[in-house]
PDB file of C-alpha atoms in Angstrom:
ATOM      1  CA  MET A 219       1.649   8.091  78.644  1.00  0.00           C
ATOM      2  CA  THR A 220      -1.367  10.475  79.784  1.00  0.00           C
ATOM      3  CA  SER A 221      -2.710   9.940  83.303  1.00  0.00           C
ATOM      4  CA  LEU A 222      -6.280  10.818  84.246  1.00  0.00           C
ATOM      5  CA  ARG A 223      -5.117  13.958  86.061  1.00  0.00           C
ATOM      6  CA  ALA A 224      -2.958  14.971  82.931  1.00  0.00           C
ATOM      7  CA  LEU A 225      -6.159  14.588  80.748  1.00  0.00           C
ATOM      8  CA  LEU A 226      -8.238  16.655  83.091  1.00  0.00           C
ATOM      9  CA  SER A 227      -5.551  19.499  83.027  1.00  0.00           C
ATOM     10  CA  THR A 228      -5.483  19.254  79.087  1.00  0.00           C
ATOM     11  CA  LEU A 229      -9.406  19.417  79.063  1.00  0.00           C
ATOM     12  CA  ALA A 230      -9.467  22.323  81.555  1.00  0.00           C
ATOM     13  CA  SER A 231      -7.191  24.403  79.333  1.00  0.00           C
ATOM     14  CA  GLN A 232      -9.570  24.321  76.265  1.00  0.00           C
ATOM     15  CA  ALA A 233     -12.158  26.889  76.474  1.00  0.00           C
ATOM     16  CA  GLY A 234     -14.012  25.723  73.427  1.00  0.00           C
ATOM     17  CA  PRO A 235     -16.312  22.621  72.853  1.00  0.00           C
ATOM     18  CA  VAL A 236     -14.487  19.259  73.295  1.00  0.00           C
ATOM     19  CA  LEU A 237     -17.559  17.131  72.926  1.00  0.00           C
ATOM     20  CA  THR A 238     -20.891  17.789  71.214  1.00  0.00           C
ATOM     21  CA  VAL A 239     -23.596  15.036  71.112  1.00  0.00           C
ATOM     22  CA  TYR A 240     -26.656  15.160  68.791  1.00  0.00           C
ATOM     23  CA  SER A 241     -29.206  12.559  70.169  1.00  0.00           C
ATOM     24  CA  THR A 242     -32.654  13.190  71.615  1.00  0.00           C
ATOM     25  CA  GLU A 243     -31.186  16.644  72.354  1.00  0.00           C
ATOM     26  CA  ARG A 244     -28.039  18.579  71.566  1.00  0.00           C
ATOM     27  CA  VAL A 245     -25.436  18.463  74.458  1.00  0.00           C
ATOM     28  CA  GLU A 246     -22.087  20.298  74.355  1.00  0.00           C
ATOM     29  CA  PHE A 247     -19.312  20.333  76.644  1.00  0.00           C
ATOM     30  CA  ASN A 248     -16.576  22.777  76.747  1.00  0.00           C
ATOM     31  CA  GLY A 249     -13.200  21.521  78.136  1.00  0.00           C
ATOM     32  CA  PRO A 250     -13.506  23.080  81.662  1.00  0.00           C
ATOM     33  CA  VAL A 251     -17.040  21.716  82.013  1.00  0.00           C
ATOM     34  CA  LEU A 252     -16.198  18.227  80.842  1.00  0.00           C
ATOM     35  CA  ALA A 253     -13.123  18.031  83.269  1.00  0.00           C
ATOM     36  CA  ARG A 254     -15.266  19.067  86.226  1.00  0.00           C
ATOM     37  CA  TRP A 255     -17.659  16.210  85.318  1.00  0.00           C
ATOM     38  CA  PHE A 256     -14.948  13.774  85.106  1.00  0.00           C
ATOM     39  CA  SER A 257     -13.412  15.207  88.408  1.00  0.00           C
ATOM     40  CA  LYS A 258     -16.663  15.093  90.258  1.00  0.00           C
ATOM     41  CA  ILE A 259     -17.394  11.545  89.145  1.00  0.00           C
ATOM     42  CA  SER A 260     -13.887  10.465  89.963  1.00  0.00           C
ATOM     43  CA  ASN A 261     -14.145  11.844  93.455  1.00  0.00           C
ATOM     44  CA  LEU A 262     -17.614  10.060  94.067  1.00  0.00           C
ATOM     45  CA  LEU A 263     -15.996   6.891  92.803  1.00  0.00           C
ATOM     46  CA  SER A 264     -13.035   7.111  95.011  1.00  0.00           C
ATOM     47  CA  GLU A 265     -14.520   8.707  98.232  1.00  0.00           C
ATOM     48  CA  GLU A 266     -17.942   7.243  98.203  1.00  0.00           C
ATOM     49  CA  LEU A 267     -18.874   4.563  95.849  1.00  0.00           C
ATOM     50  CA  GLY A 268     -15.587   2.975  96.072  1.00  0.00           C
ATOM     51  CA  ALA A 269     -14.436   3.702  99.594  1.00  0.00           C
ATOM     52  CA  ASP A 270     -12.012   1.680 101.263  1.00  0.00           C
ATOM     53  CA  LEU A 271     -14.227  -0.046 103.718  1.00  0.00           C
ATOM     54  CA  PHE A 272     -11.875  -2.657 104.851  1.00  0.00           C
ATOM     55  CA  GLY A 273      -8.756  -0.750 105.506  1.00  0.00           C
ATOM     56  CA  GLU A 274      -6.840  -2.158 102.522  1.00  0.00           C
ATOM     57  CA  GLY A 275      -5.338   1.157 101.672  1.00  0.00           C
ATOM     58  CA  GLU A 276      -6.936   1.815  98.402  1.00  0.00           C
ATOM     59  CA  ALA A 277     -10.533   2.527  97.020  1.00  0.00           C
ATOM     60  CA  HIS A 278     -12.625  -0.495  95.858  1.00  0.00           C
ATOM     61  CA  ARG A 279     -12.619  -0.983  92.067  1.00  0.00           C
ATOM     62  CA  GLY A 280     -15.379  -3.091  90.635  1.00  0.00           C
ATOM     63  CA  ARG A 281     -17.394  -3.682  87.532  1.00  0.00           C
ATOM     64  CA  PHE A 282     -19.872  -1.198  86.028  1.00  0.00           C
ATOM     65  CA  PHE A 283     -22.903  -1.366  83.755  1.00  0.00           C
ATOM     66  CA  ILE A 284     -24.262   1.885  81.964  1.00  0.00           C
ATOM     67  CA  ARG A 285     -27.790   2.001  80.494  1.00  0.00           C
ATOM     68  CA  HIS A 286     -28.179   5.642  79.486  1.00  0.00           C
ATOM     69  CA  GLU A 287     -27.916   8.486  76.804  1.00  0.00           C
ATOM     70  CA  ILE A 288     -24.802   8.704  74.735  1.00  0.00           C
ATOM     71  CA  TRP A 289     -23.473  11.762  76.692  1.00  0.00           C
ATOM     72  CA  GLN A 290     -24.064  10.195  80.120  1.00  0.00           C
ATOM     73  CA  GLU A 291     -22.250   6.972  79.144  1.00  0.00           C
ATOM     74  CA  ILE A 292     -19.187   9.062  78.127  1.00  0.00           C
ATOM     75  CA  VAL A 293     -19.039  11.238  81.189  1.00  0.00           C
ATOM     76  CA  TRP A 294     -19.141   8.103  83.417  1.00  0.00           C
ATOM     77  CA  THR A 295     -17.316   5.572  81.383  1.00  0.00           C
ATOM     78  CA  VAL A 296     -13.907   7.701  81.167  1.00  0.00           C
ATOM     79  CA  PRO A 297     -13.451   8.217  84.864  1.00  0.00           C
ATOM     80  CA  LEU A 298     -14.632   4.558  85.519  1.00  0.00           C
ATOM     81  CA  LEU A 299     -12.125   3.136  83.185  1.00  0.00           C
ATOM     82  CA  ALA A 300      -9.351   5.713  84.279  1.00  0.00           C
ATOM     83  CA  LEU A 301      -9.706   4.446  87.869  1.00  0.00           C
ATOM     84  CA  GLY A 302      -9.505   0.990  87.006  1.00  0.00           C
ATOM     85  CA  TRP A 303     -13.007  -0.104  87.015  1.00  0.00           C
ATOM     86  CA  THR A 304     -14.129  -2.892  84.434  1.00  0.00           C
ATOM     87  CA  ARG A 305     -17.151  -3.104  82.273  1.00  0.00           C
ATOM     88  CA  LEU A 306     -19.836  -5.443  83.309  1.00  0.00           C
ATOM     89  CA  GLY A 307     -21.246  -7.551  80.197  1.00  0.00           C
ATOM     90  CA  SER A 308     -24.750  -7.951  81.386  1.00  0.00           C
ATOM     91  CA  LEU A 309     -27.033  -6.240  83.772  1.00  0.00           C
ATOM     92  CA  GLU A 310     -28.184  -9.623  84.906  1.00  0.00           C
ATOM     93  CA  ASP A 311     -24.659 -10.378  86.183  1.00  0.00           C
ATOM     94  CA  ALA A 312     -24.556  -7.459  88.552  1.00  0.00           C
ATOM     95  CA  ALA A 313     -23.266  -8.595  92.181  1.00  0.00           C
ATOM     96  CA  PRO A 314     -22.213  -6.754  95.287  1.00  0.00           C
ATOM     97  CA  GLY A 315     -19.477  -4.298  94.501  1.00  0.00           C
ATOM     98  CA  ASP A 316     -20.740  -3.460  91.010  1.00  0.00           C
ATOM     99  CA  LEU A 317     -22.170   0.009  89.896  1.00  0.00           C
ATOM    100  CA  VAL A 318     -25.093   0.320  87.666  1.00  0.00           C
ATOM    101  CA  LEU A 319     -26.300   3.415  86.194  1.00  0.00           C
ATOM    102  CA  VAL A 320     -29.715   3.853  84.703  1.00  0.00           C
ATOM    103  CA  SER A 321     -32.115   6.386  83.529  1.00  0.00           C
ATOM    104  CA  THR A 322     -35.343   4.481  84.481  1.00  0.00           C
ATOM    105  CA  ILE A 323     -36.240   2.335  87.396  1.00  0.00           C
ATOM    106  CA  ASP A 324     -37.560  -0.798  86.003  1.00  0.00           C
ATOM    107  CA  GLU A 325     -37.418  -4.510  87.080  1.00  0.00           C
ATOM    108  CA  ASP A 326     -33.811  -4.953  85.705  1.00  0.00           C
ATOM    109  CA  ALA A 327     -32.651  -2.114  87.816  1.00  0.00           C
ATOM    110  CA  LEU A 328     -34.308  -3.206  90.907  1.00  0.00           C
ATOM    111  CA  ALA A 329     -33.182  -6.918  90.444  1.00  0.00           C
ATOM    112  CA  ALA A 330     -29.516  -5.434  90.302  1.00  0.00           C
ATOM    113  CA  TYR A 331     -30.159  -3.553  93.688  1.00  0.00           C
ATOM    114  CA  GLU A 332     -31.539  -6.743  95.086  1.00  0.00           C
ATOM    115  CA  SER A 333     -28.209  -8.592  93.882  1.00  0.00           C
ATOM    116  CA  GLY A 334     -26.244  -6.209  95.964  1.00  0.00           C
ATOM    117  CA  ALA A 335     -25.163  -3.832  93.375  1.00  0.00           C
ATOM    118  CA  THR A 336     -24.913   0.033  93.838  1.00  0.00           C
ATOM    119  CA  VAL A 337     -27.620   1.536  91.534  1.00  0.00           C
ATOM    120  CA  VAL A 338     -27.586   5.158  90.639  1.00  0.00           C
ATOM    121  CA  ALA A 339     -30.327   6.878  88.504  1.00  0.00           C
ATOM    122  CA  GLN A 340     -29.891   9.889  86.319  1.00  0.00           C
ATOM    123  CA  PRO A 341     -32.483  11.461  84.385  1.00  0.00           C
ATOM    124  CA  ARG A 342     -31.775  11.697  80.561  1.00  0.00           C
ATOM    125  CA  GLU A 343     -32.200  15.444  80.253  1.00  0.00           C
ATOM    126  CA  TYR A 344     -28.845  17.569  80.313  1.00  0.00           C
ATOM    127  CA  LEU A 345     -30.158  20.479  82.366  1.00  0.00           C
ATOM    128  CA  ALA A 346     -31.662  18.390  85.080  1.00  0.00           C
ATOM    129  CA  PHE A 347     -30.032  18.953  88.517  1.00  0.00           C
ATOM    130  CA  SER A 348     -31.744  16.116  90.217  1.00  0.00           C
ATOM    131  CA  TRP A 349     -33.785  13.045  89.726  1.00  0.00           C
ATOM    132  CA  ARG A 350     -37.075  13.608  88.134  1.00  0.00           C
ATOM    133  CA  GLY A 351     -40.282  11.570  88.290  1.00  0.00           C
ATOM    134  CA  ASP A 352     -41.518   9.048  90.972  1.00  0.00           C
ATOM    135  CA  PRO A 353     -39.450   9.054  94.193  1.00  0.00           C
ATOM    136  CA  LEU A 354     -36.664   6.708  94.000  1.00  0.00           C
ATOM    137  CA  PRO A 355     -36.851   3.344  95.883  1.00  0.00           C
ATOM    138  CA  ASP A 356     -34.980   3.254  99.139  1.00  0.00           C
ATOM    139  CA  GLY A 357     -31.283   2.353  98.608  1.00  0.00           C
ATOM    140  CA  ILE A 358     -31.122   3.530  94.914  1.00  0.00           C
ATOM    141  CA  LEU A 359     -29.102   6.982  94.667  1.00  0.00           C
ATOM    142  CA  ASP A 360     -29.737   9.998  92.983  1.00  0.00           C
ATOM    143  CA  ALA A 361     -26.780  10.220  90.562  1.00  0.00           C
ATOM    144  CA  LEU A 362     -26.961  14.055  89.957  1.00  0.00           C
ATOM    145  CA  ALA A 363     -27.279  14.961  93.606  1.00  0.00           C
ATOM    146  CA  GLU A 364     -24.298  12.584  94.604  1.00  0.00           C
ATOM    147  CA  VAL A 365     -22.197  13.943  91.764  1.00  0.00           C
ATOM    148  CA  MET A 366     -22.949  17.594  92.090  1.00  0.00           C
ATOM    149  CA  ALA A 367     -22.008  17.325  95.942  1.00  0.00           C
ATOM    150  CA  GLN A 368     -18.336  16.542  94.918  1.00  0.00           C
ATOM    151  CA  PRO A 369     -15.417  19.066  94.441  1.00  0.00           C
ATOM    152  CA  ASP A 370     -14.923  20.433  91.073  1.00  0.00           C
ATOM    153  CA  THR A 371     -11.256  19.400  90.952  1.00  0.00           C
ATOM    154  CA  LEU A 372      -9.813  15.796  91.435  1.00  0.00           C
ATOM    155  CA  GLU A 373      -9.245  15.325  95.063  1.00  0.00           C
ATOM    156  CA  GLY A 374      -8.185  11.620  95.551  1.00  0.00           C
ATOM    157  CA  ASP A 375      -5.156   9.829  94.334  1.00  0.00           C
ATOM    158  CA  VAL A 376      -5.448   7.751  91.158  1.00  0.00           C
ATOM    159  CA  PRO A 377      -4.345   4.230  91.936  1.00  0.00           C
ATOM    160  CA  LEU A 378      -0.848   3.667  90.960  1.00  0.00           C
ATOM    161  CA  ASP A 379      -1.720   0.712  88.741  1.00  0.00           C
ATOM    162  CA  ALA A 380      -4.668   2.558  87.031  1.00  0.00           C
ATOM    163  CA  PRO A 381      -4.361   2.448  83.123  1.00  0.00           C
ATOM    164  CA  SER A 382      -3.156   5.464  81.203  1.00  0.00           C
ATOM    165  CA  ILE A 383      -5.631   7.021  78.586  1.00  0.00           C
ATOM    166  CA  GLU A 384      -3.627   5.483  76.005  1.00  0.00           C
ATOM    167  CA  GLU A 385      -3.829   2.075  77.513  1.00  0.00           C
ATOM    168  CA  ILE A 386      -7.657   2.500  77.834  1.00  0.00           C
ATOM    169  CA  ALA A 387      -7.873   3.430  74.208  1.00  0.00           C
ATOM    170  CA  SER A 388      -5.812   0.305  73.124  1.00  0.00           C
ATOM    171  CA  SER A 389      -7.732  -2.069  75.494  1.00  0.00           C
ATOM    172  CA  LEU A 390     -11.159  -0.648  73.896  1.00  0.00           C
ATOM    173  CA  GLU A 391      -9.754  -1.423  70.471  1.00  0.00           C
ATOM    174  CA  ARG A 392      -8.902  -5.036  71.414  1.00  0.00           C
ATOM    175  CA  SER A 393     -12.371  -5.608  73.019  1.00  0.00           C
ATOM    176  CA  LYS A 394     -14.352  -4.875  69.829  1.00  0.00           C
ATOM    177  CA  LYS A 395     -16.872  -7.578  69.007  1.00  0.00           C
ATOM    178  CA  LYS A 396     -15.541  -7.810  65.366  1.00  0.00           C
ATOM    179  CA  PRO A 397     -11.820  -7.446  65.228  1.00  0.00           C
ATOM    180  CA  GLU A 398     -11.830  -7.674  61.560  1.00  0.00           C
ATOM    181  CA  GLU A 399     -13.545  -4.270  61.267  1.00  0.00           C
ATOM    182  CA  ASP A 400     -11.470  -1.321  60.925  1.00  0.00           C
ATOM    183  CA  ALA A 401     -11.040   0.961  63.890  1.00  0.00           C
ATOM    184  CA  PRO A 402     -11.828   4.663  63.168  1.00  0.00           C
ATOM    185  CA  PRO A 403      -8.833   6.509  61.855  1.00  0.00           C
ATOM    186  CA  ARG A 404      -6.242   8.015  63.909  1.00  0.00           C
ATOM    187  CA  THR A 405      -6.104  11.582  62.785  1.00  0.00           C
ATOM    188  CA  CYS A 406      -4.863  15.019  63.616  1.00  0.00           C
ATOM    189  CA  ASN A 407      -7.978  16.923  62.393  1.00  0.00           C
ATOM    190  CA  SER A 408      -9.161  19.360  65.265  1.00  0.00           C
ATOM    191  CA  ARG A 409     -12.792  18.470  65.124  1.00  0.00           C
ATOM    192  CA  LEU A 410     -14.285  15.229  63.938  1.00  0.00           C
ATOM    193  CA  LEU A 411     -17.743  13.984  63.576  1.00  0.00           C
ATOM    194  CA  PHE A 412     -18.490  10.278  64.196  1.00  0.00           C
ATOM    195  CA  ARG A 413     -21.770   8.089  64.325  1.00  0.00           C
ATOM    196  CA  ALA A 414     -22.563   7.213  67.751  1.00  0.00           C
ATOM    197  CA  GLY A 415     -22.363   3.191  67.963  1.00  0.00           C
ATOM    198  CA  VAL A 416     -19.172   3.290  65.855  1.00  0.00           C
ATOM    199  CA  ASP A 417     -16.556   2.501  68.313  1.00  0.00           C
ATOM    200  CA  ALA A 418     -14.966   6.021  68.128  1.00  0.00           C
ATOM    201  CA  MET A 419     -13.995   6.190  71.830  1.00  0.00           C
ATOM    202  CA  PRO A 420     -10.387   5.149  71.304  1.00  0.00           C
ATOM    203  CA  VAL A 421      -9.766   7.995  68.876  1.00  0.00           C
ATOM    204  CA  ILE A 422     -11.638  10.441  71.292  1.00  0.00           C
ATOM    205  CA  LEU A 423      -9.578   9.638  74.109  1.00  0.00           C
ATOM    206  CA  ARG A 424      -6.336   9.981  72.168  1.00  0.00           C
ATOM    207  CA  GLY A 425      -7.629  13.182  70.599  1.00  0.00           C
ATOM    208  CA  TRP A 426      -8.459  14.748  73.829  1.00  0.00           C
ATOM    209  CA  CYS A 427      -4.987  14.215  75.100  1.00  0.00           C
ATOM    210  CA  THR A 428      -3.863  16.424  72.151  1.00  0.00           C
ATOM    211  CA  GLY A 429      -6.538  18.965  72.073  1.00  0.00           C
ATOM    212  CA  SER A 430      -9.095  17.586  69.398  1.00  0.00           C
ATOM    213  CA  SER A 431     -12.753  18.143  69.584  1.00  0.00           C
ATOM    214  CA  PHE A 432     -15.409  15.590  68.654  1.00  0.00           C
ATOM    215  CA  VAL A 433     -19.026  15.542  67.597  1.00  0.00           C
ATOM    216  CA  LEU A 434     -21.202  12.426  67.937  1.00  0.00           C
ATOM    217  CA  ALA A 435     -24.566  11.936  66.182  1.00  0.00           C
ATOM    218  CA  ASP A 436     -26.940   9.181  66.936  1.00  0.00           C
ATOM    219  CA  PRO A 437     -27.796   7.278  63.671  1.00  0.00           C
ATOM    220  CA  THR A 438     -31.051   6.142  64.740  1.00  0.00           C
ATOM    221  CA  ILE A 439     -32.262   9.729  64.675  1.00  0.00           C
ATOM    222  CA  TYR A 440     -29.924  11.435  61.981  1.00  0.00           C
ATOM    223  CA  SER A 441     -29.674  10.270  58.343  1.00  0.00           C
ATOM    224  CA  THR A 442     -26.449  10.345  56.566  1.00  0.00           C
ATOM    225  CA  GLU A 443     -27.536  13.585  55.038  1.00  0.00           C
ATOM    226  CA  GLY A 444     -28.528  14.903  58.268  1.00  0.00           C
ATOM    227  CA  MET A 445     -25.029  14.066  59.597  1.00  0.00           C
ATOM    228  CA  ARG A 446     -23.521  15.932  56.830  1.00  0.00           C
ATOM    229  CA  ARG A 447     -25.570  19.046  57.849  1.00  0.00           C
ATOM    230  CA  ILE A 448     -24.461  18.626  61.232  1.00  0.00           C
ATOM    231  CA  ALA A 449     -20.655  18.398  60.229  1.00  0.00           C
ATOM    232  CA  ASN A 450     -21.143  21.455  58.010  1.00  0.00           C
ATOM    233  CA  SER A 451     -22.683  23.470  61.052  1.00  0.00           C
ATOM    234  CA  GLU A 452     -20.214  22.231  63.478  1.00  0.00           C
ATOM    235  CA  GLY A 453     -17.232  22.694  61.379  1.00  0.00           C
ATOM    236  CA  ALA A 454     -16.278  18.946  61.653  1.00  0.00           C
ATOM    237  CA  VAL A 455     -15.056  16.490  59.444  1.00  0.00           C
ATOM    238  CA  LEU A 456     -17.610  13.335  59.058  1.00  0.00           C
ATOM    239  CA  LEU A 457     -15.921  10.216  59.277  1.00  0.00           C
TER     240      LEU A 457
END
């Protein structure tokens, strides 16, 4: 079984791209960069957002809700799940101890904050270094400022009962809304392209553990023919 720390080590050893996302913009991560994102977010969760406020000996692990671009959802969801947080079904259910990541501050985000949830805001643009636009309301955090202030390597201890990467993948497969649908095939191809929205995360997680690389394309923007062109230019197999 692969721990979060082992996954970070595997990713950090891959100089080439491990994740490329085609959506409103093309975003690409090589292994070391993605490992740094995962490490920084994990440190933020363990040391700040999930701090042991009551002296119980371990970081708080709550629920989370993400309303964002494809790549932001991935870079936050993986460390959250790997540290034992659970996904919140609806933003309306946000409560104290929950974490909400948004790209716009609207009535729903403000309501989540008023309910006691921790709300962090991150702009959609990949090259942004801090929040852009109107000043954030008091109490809502600048996600990029918080993340970038963290160390580049995993500092805290991963909880002993935190799930392995393989266990997370299996759990995601079981939680599909339509169990009768076939899951994306498990394959040894080194670079694969999936339509974003297809539940490819289990395959991506398992593939990262063995050195595979992935491309995701937003089907609301790219047609099937467009995805074929992406696959050809990226040297990826379209599934």
